[in-house]
CSV table of C-alpha atoms and ligand atoms in Angstrom, one decimal:
chain,number,residue,atom,x,y,z
A,1,MET,CA,-0.1,-0.2,0.0
A,2,LEU,CA,1.7,3.5,-1.0
A,3,LEU,CA,1.1,6.3,1.1
A,4,GLY,CA,0.9,10.0,-0.9
A,5,VAL,CA,1.3,12.9,1.7
A,6,ASN,CA,-0.7,15.9,0.8
A,7,ILE,CA,1.3,18.9,2.2
A,8,ASP,CA,-1.5,21.5,1.3
A,9,HIS,CA,-1.8,22.6,4.9
A,10,VAL,CA,2.0,23.3,5.3
A,11,ALA,CA,1.0,26.0,2.8
A,12,THR,CA,-2.1,27.1,4.4
A,13,LEU,CA,0.0,27.9,7.8
A,14,ARG,CA,2.3,30.0,5.3
A,15,GLN,CA,-0.5,31.7,3.7
A,16,VAL,CA,-2.4,32.7,6.9
A,17,ARG,CA,0.5,34.9,7.9
A,18,GLY,CA,1.8,36.1,4.5
A,19,THR,CA,5.3,34.7,5.4
A,20,THR,CA,7.9,32.6,3.6
A,21,TYR,CA,7.8,29.9,5.9
A,22,PRO,CA,7.1,26.9,6.3
A,23,ASP,CA,8.2,25.9,3.1
A,24,PRO,CA,5.9,23.1,1.2
A,25,LEU,CA,9.5,21.9,-0.5
A,26,GLU,CA,10.8,21.4,2.6
A,27,ALA,CA,7.7,19.3,3.8
A,28,ALA,CA,7.8,17.5,0.8
A,29,ARG,CA,11.6,16.5,1.2
A,30,VAL,CA,11.1,15.4,4.9
A,31,SER,CA,7.9,13.4,4.0
A,32,ALA,CA,10.0,11.7,0.9
A,33,GLU,CA,12.9,11.0,3.7
A,34,ALA,CA,10.1,9.5,6.3
A,35,GLY,CA,8.7,7.1,3.7
A,36,ALA,CA,6.2,9.0,1.6
A,37,ASP,CA,5.7,7.3,-1.9
A,38,SER,CA,4.7,10.4,-3.5
A,39,ILE,CA,3.7,14.0,-2.5
A,40,THR,CA,0.3,15.3,-3.3
A,41,VAL,CA,-0.6,19.3,-3.6
A,42,HIS,CA,-3.9,20.8,-4.8
A,43,LEU,CA,-3.4,24.0,-6.8
A,44,ARG,CA,-6.9,25.5,-6.2
A,45,GLU,CA,-8.1,28.4,-8.5
A,46,ASP,CA,-8.5,30.4,-5.4
A,47,LYS,CA,-5.0,29.7,-4.4
A,48,ARG,CA,-5.8,29.5,-0.8
A,49,HIS,CA,-2.9,27.3,0.2
A,50,ILE,CA,-0.5,26.0,-2.4
A,51,GLN,CA,1.0,28.5,-5.0
A,52,GLN,CA,2.0,27.9,-8.4
A,53,PHE,CA,5.8,28.4,-7.6
A,54,ASP,CA,5.3,25.7,-5.0
A,55,VAL,CA,4.1,22.9,-7.6
A,56,GLU,CA,6.9,24.2,-9.9
A,57,ASN,CA,9.7,24.0,-6.9
A,58,ILE,CA,8.4,20.3,-5.7
A,59,ALA,CA,8.0,19.2,-9.5
A,60,ASN,CA,11.7,20.3,-10.5
A,61,GLN,CA,13.3,19.2,-7.0
A,62,LEU,CA,11.6,16.4,-5.4
A,63,SER,CA,12.9,12.7,-6.2
A,64,ILE,CA,9.6,10.9,-5.4
A,65,PRO,CA,6.4,11.5,-7.8
A,66,LEU,CA,4.3,14.4,-7.7
A,67,ASN,CA,0.6,14.1,-7.7
A,68,LEU,CA,-1.0,17.5,-8.8
A,69,GLU,CA,-4.8,18.0,-8.0
A,70,ILE,CA,-6.5,20.3,-10.0
A,71,ALA,CA,-10.0,21.2,-11.2
A,72,VAL,CA,-11.3,20.2,-14.8
A,73,THR,CA,-10.5,24.0,-16.1
A,74,ASP,CA,-8.6,24.8,-19.2
A,75,GLU,CA,-6.1,27.1,-17.1
A,76,MET,CA,-5.3,24.2,-14.9
A,77,ILE,CA,-5.1,21.7,-17.5
A,78,THR,CA,-2.8,24.0,-19.4
A,79,PHE,CA,-0.5,24.5,-16.6
A,80,ALA,CA,-0.3,20.6,-16.1
A,81,GLU,CA,0.2,20.2,-19.8
A,82,GLN,CA,3.5,22.4,-19.3
A,83,LEU,CA,4.5,21.0,-15.9
A,84,LYS,CA,4.3,17.4,-16.7
A,85,PRO,CA,4.0,16.1,-13.0
A,86,ASP,CA,4.1,12.4,-12.6
A,87,TYR,CA,0.3,12.2,-11.9
A,88,CYS,CA,-2.8,14.5,-11.9
A,89,CYS,CA,-5.9,14.0,-9.9
A,90,PHE,CA,-8.8,15.6,-11.2
A,91,VAL,CA,-11.0,17.1,-8.2
A,92,PRO,CA,-14.4,19.1,-8.0
A,93,GLU,CA,-13.8,22.6,-6.7
A,94,LYS,CA,-16.1,25.1,-5.1
A,95,ARG,CA,-15.0,28.4,-3.9
A,96,GLN,CA,-17.1,28.3,-0.5
A,97,GLU,CA,-16.2,25.1,0.4
A,98,LEU,CA,-13.6,24.2,3.4
A,99,THR,CA,-12.4,21.3,1.6
A,100,THR,CA,-13.1,19.0,-1.1
A,101,GLU,CA,-16.6,18.0,-0.2
A,102,GLY,CA,-17.3,15.3,-2.6
A,103,GLY,CA,-16.3,13.3,-5.8
A,104,LEU,CA,-16.4,14.7,-9.2
A,105,ASN,CA,-19.7,14.0,-11.0
A,106,VAL,CA,-18.0,12.4,-13.9
A,107,ALA,CA,-21.4,10.7,-15.0
A,108,ALA,CA,-22.7,14.3,-15.7
A,109,ASP,CA,-19.7,15.5,-17.8
A,110,ILE,CA,-18.4,12.5,-19.5
A,111,GLU,CA,-17.2,14.1,-22.9
A,112,ASN,CA,-15.5,17.2,-21.1
A,113,ILE,CA,-13.6,14.9,-18.7
A,114,LYS,CA,-12.5,12.5,-21.3
A,115,GLN,CA,-10.9,15.4,-23.4
A,116,ALA,CA,-9.3,16.6,-20.3
A,117,CYS,CA,-8.0,13.0,-19.5
A,118,LYS,CA,-6.6,12.7,-23.2
A,119,ARG,CA,-4.8,16.0,-23.1
A,120,LEU,CA,-3.0,15.1,-19.7
A,121,ALA,CA,-2.4,11.4,-21.2
A,122,SER,CA,-0.7,13.0,-24.3
A,123,ALA,CA,1.6,14.9,-22.1
A,124,GLY,CA,2.7,11.7,-20.4
A,125,ILE,CA,0.9,12.4,-17.1
A,126,GLN,CA,-1.1,9.5,-15.5
A,127,VAL,CA,-4.5,10.7,-14.9
A,128,SER,CA,-6.9,9.7,-11.8
A,129,LEU,CA,-10.3,10.9,-10.8
A,130,PHE,CA,-11.5,11.8,-7.5
A,131,ILE,CA,-15.0,10.3,-7.3
A,132,ASP,CA,-17.4,9.0,-4.6
A,133,ALA,CA,-17.9,5.3,-4.0
A,134,ASP,CA,-20.7,5.1,-6.6
A,135,LYS,CA,-21.1,2.5,-9.4
A,136,GLU,CA,-22.8,5.0,-11.7
A,137,GLN,CA,-19.3,7.1,-11.4
A,138,ILE,CA,-17.0,4.3,-11.5
A,139,GLU,CA,-18.6,3.0,-15.0
A,140,ALA,CA,-18.3,7.0,-16.3
A,141,ALA,CA,-14.7,7.2,-14.9
A,142,ARG,CA,-13.8,4.0,-17.1
A,143,MET,CA,-15.7,5.6,-20.0
A,144,THR,CA,-13.3,8.7,-19.8
A,145,GLY,CA,-10.2,6.5,-20.5
A,146,ALA,CA,-8.6,7.3,-17.1
A,147,PRO,CA,-6.7,4.7,-15.8
A,148,CYS,CA,-7.1,5.3,-12.1
A,149,ILE,CA,-9.9,6.5,-9.9
A,150,GLU,CA,-9.3,7.9,-6.2
A,151,ILE,CA,-12.4,6.9,-4.2
A,152,HIS,CA,-13.6,9.6,-1.6
A,153,THR,CA,-13.3,8.2,1.8
A,154,GLY,CA,-14.7,11.7,3.3
A,155,HIS,CA,-18.2,10.2,4.0
A,156,TYR,CA,-16.8,7.3,5.7
A,157,ALA,CA,-14.7,9.6,7.8
A,158,ASP,CA,-17.7,11.8,8.8
A,159,ALA,CA,-19.6,8.9,9.7
A,160,GLU,CA,-20.6,9.0,13.3
A,161,THR,CA,-22.5,5.9,14.4
A,162,ASN,CA,-21.1,2.1,14.0
A,163,ASP,CA,-23.9,1.5,11.5
A,164,GLU,CA,-23.2,4.6,9.4
A,165,ILE,CA,-19.5,3.7,9.4
A,166,GLU,CA,-20.2,0.1,8.4
A,167,TYR,CA,-22.5,1.2,5.5
A,168,GLU,CA,-19.9,3.6,4.2
A,169,LYS,CA,-17.1,1.1,4.4
A,170,ASN,CA,-19.1,-1.4,2.7
A,171,LYS,CA,-19.7,1.2,-0.2
A,172,ILE,CA,-16.0,1.5,-0.5
A,173,ILE,CA,-15.4,-2.2,-0.3
A,174,GLU,CA,-17.8,-2.9,-3.2
A,175,SER,CA,-16.5,0.0,-5.3
A,176,VAL,CA,-13.0,-0.9,-5.1
A,177,ALA,CA,-13.9,-4.4,-6.4
A,178,PHE,CA,-16.2,-3.1,-9.1
A,179,ALA,CA,-13.5,-0.7,-10.2
A,180,LYS,CA,-10.8,-3.5,-10.2
A,181,GLN,CA,-13.3,-5.5,-12.3
A,182,GLN,CA,-13.3,-2.5,-14.7
A,183,GLY,CA,-9.6,-2.5,-15.0
A,184,LEU,CA,-9.0,0.6,-13.0
A,185,ARG,CA,-6.3,1.3,-10.7
A,186,VAL,CA,-7.8,2.5,-7.2
A,187,HIS,CA,-6.5,5.1,-4.8
A,188,ALA,CA,-8.4,6.6,-1.7
A,189,GLY,CA,-8.2,9.3,0.5
A,190,HIS,CA,-9.9,12.4,2.3
A,191,GLY,CA,-10.6,12.6,6.1
A,192,LEU,CA,-8.1,9.7,7.0
A,193,THR,CA,-6.5,9.7,10.3
A,194,LEU,CA,-4.5,7.3,12.5
A,195,ASP,CA,-7.7,6.1,14.2
A,196,ASN,CA,-9.9,5.4,11.0
A,197,VAL,CA,-7.2,4.6,8.3
A,198,THR,CA,-7.1,1.0,9.6
A,199,ASP,CA,-10.1,-0.3,8.1
A,200,ILE,CA,-9.5,1.3,4.8
A,201,ALA,CA,-5.9,0.2,4.4
A,202,ALA,CA,-7.1,-3.3,4.9
A,203,ILE,CA,-9.2,-3.3,1.8
A,204,PRO,CA,-8.0,-5.4,-1.0
A,205,GLY,CA,-7.5,-3.7,-4.2
A,206,ILE,CA,-6.7,-0.2,-2.8
A,207,VAL,CA,-3.1,0.5,-4.1
A,208,GLU,CA,-2.6,4.0,-2.6
A,209,LEU,CA,-4.1,6.2,0.4
A,210,ASN,CA,-3.7,10.1,0.1
A,211,ILE,CA,-3.6,11.7,3.6
A,212,GLY,CA,-3.1,15.1,4.2
A,213,HIS,CA,-4.7,17.1,7.0
A,214,SER,CA,-4.3,14.4,9.9
A,215,ILE,CA,-0.7,14.1,9.1
A,216,VAL,CA,0.1,17.9,9.0
A,217,ALA,CA,-1.9,18.4,12.2
A,218,ARG,CA,0.1,15.4,14.0
A,219,ALA,CA,3.2,17.0,12.8
A,220,VAL,CA,2.3,20.0,15.2
A,221,MET,CA,2.7,17.8,17.9
A,222,ILE,CA,5.5,15.3,17.2
A,223,GLY,CA,7.0,16.6,13.9
A,224,LEU,CA,6.5,15.9,10.4
A,225,ALA,CA,9.0,13.1,9.9
A,226,GLU,CA,7.4,11.1,13.0
A,227,ALA,CA,4.0,12.0,11.8
A,228,VAL,CA,4.6,10.4,8.4
A,229,ARG,CA,6.4,7.3,9.9
A,230,GLU,CA,3.4,6.8,12.4
A,231,MET,CA,1.0,6.8,9.3
A,232,ARG,CA,3.1,4.6,7.3
A,233,GLU,CA,3.2,2.0,10.3
A,234,GLN,CA,-0.5,2.3,11.0
A,235,ILE,CA,-1.0,1.5,7.1
A,236,THR,CA,1.4,-1.3,7.2
A,237,SER,CA,0.2,-3.1,10.2
A,238,SER,CA,-3.5,-3.0,8.8
A,239,ASN,CA,-2.2,-5.1,6.0
A,240,ASP,CA,-0.8,-7.9,8.2
B,301,LIG,N1,-7.4,13.2,-2.0
B,301,LIG,C1,-8.3,14.3,-2.5
B,301,LIG,C2,-8.6,14.1,-3.9
B,301,LIG,C3,-8.2,15.5,-2.1
B,301,LIG,O1,-8.7,16.5,-2.3
B,301,LIG,C4,-7.8,15.7,-0.6
B,301,LIG,C5,-7.6,16.7,0.2
B,301,LIG,O2,-7.0,17.8,-0.6
B,301,LIG,C6,-7.1,14.3,0.0
B,301,LIG,C7,-6.8,13.3,-0.7
B,301,LIG,C8,-6.5,14.5,1.2
B,301,LIG,O3,-7.6,14.7,2.4
B,301,LIG,P1,-7.2,15.2,3.8
B,301,LIG,O4,-6.2,16.4,4.0
B,301,LIG,O5,-8.4,15.1,4.6
B,301,LIG,O6,-6.3,13.9,4.4
């Protein structure tokens, strides 16, 4: 199971004060040394945390793969085509949201997303689509030609009662199995923490988890390297 560390909120800490620190590139390096398999950043259209120069610095100077999350817009696709990160994940974006609230509605926008995937594939970028654990969305994702999906685990993470947690978890388990049947590579992420990651990491078929907020929050207490190592170990022990 691969661990992609999302360092957006290192940039959030910098942006709230308009300082030059903490530096996301340094965070990416520390995470890589501590065992991250890839680094994820989300270049939002409102640039609330990661800036264009952060993405460029990381893409040009990091030794492990960069996964760039972007909205399906011409501006962002053009930027990705020029930068050529290893991976790109298309995500939905709303200006007012606190964080990405749900998956991309691929089923409602197949042709547009298909063209977007084609552009990035031509630039040699592996594309994934961030979608809810939903059969219709998975089928639509396959129709776009994207080789990979990332299943949104936010609803599972937000579930409160045991019944709700089981329900959301089972949806993810069924979706992973269905996506594998469709020949898709499956990642998962959003809202995962040391406490809730175990059940997701144990699902056969998921090859990568992308985790950000809880690792950066934990880093305040124990340091980033230790927070990455701790999450790595938790994921690895879930697979034992
Ligand atoms: N995957 C995707 C596609 C995301 O948009 C995010 C949040 O930016 C994450 C994973 C990581 O979520 P979290 O910060 O809650 O761990």
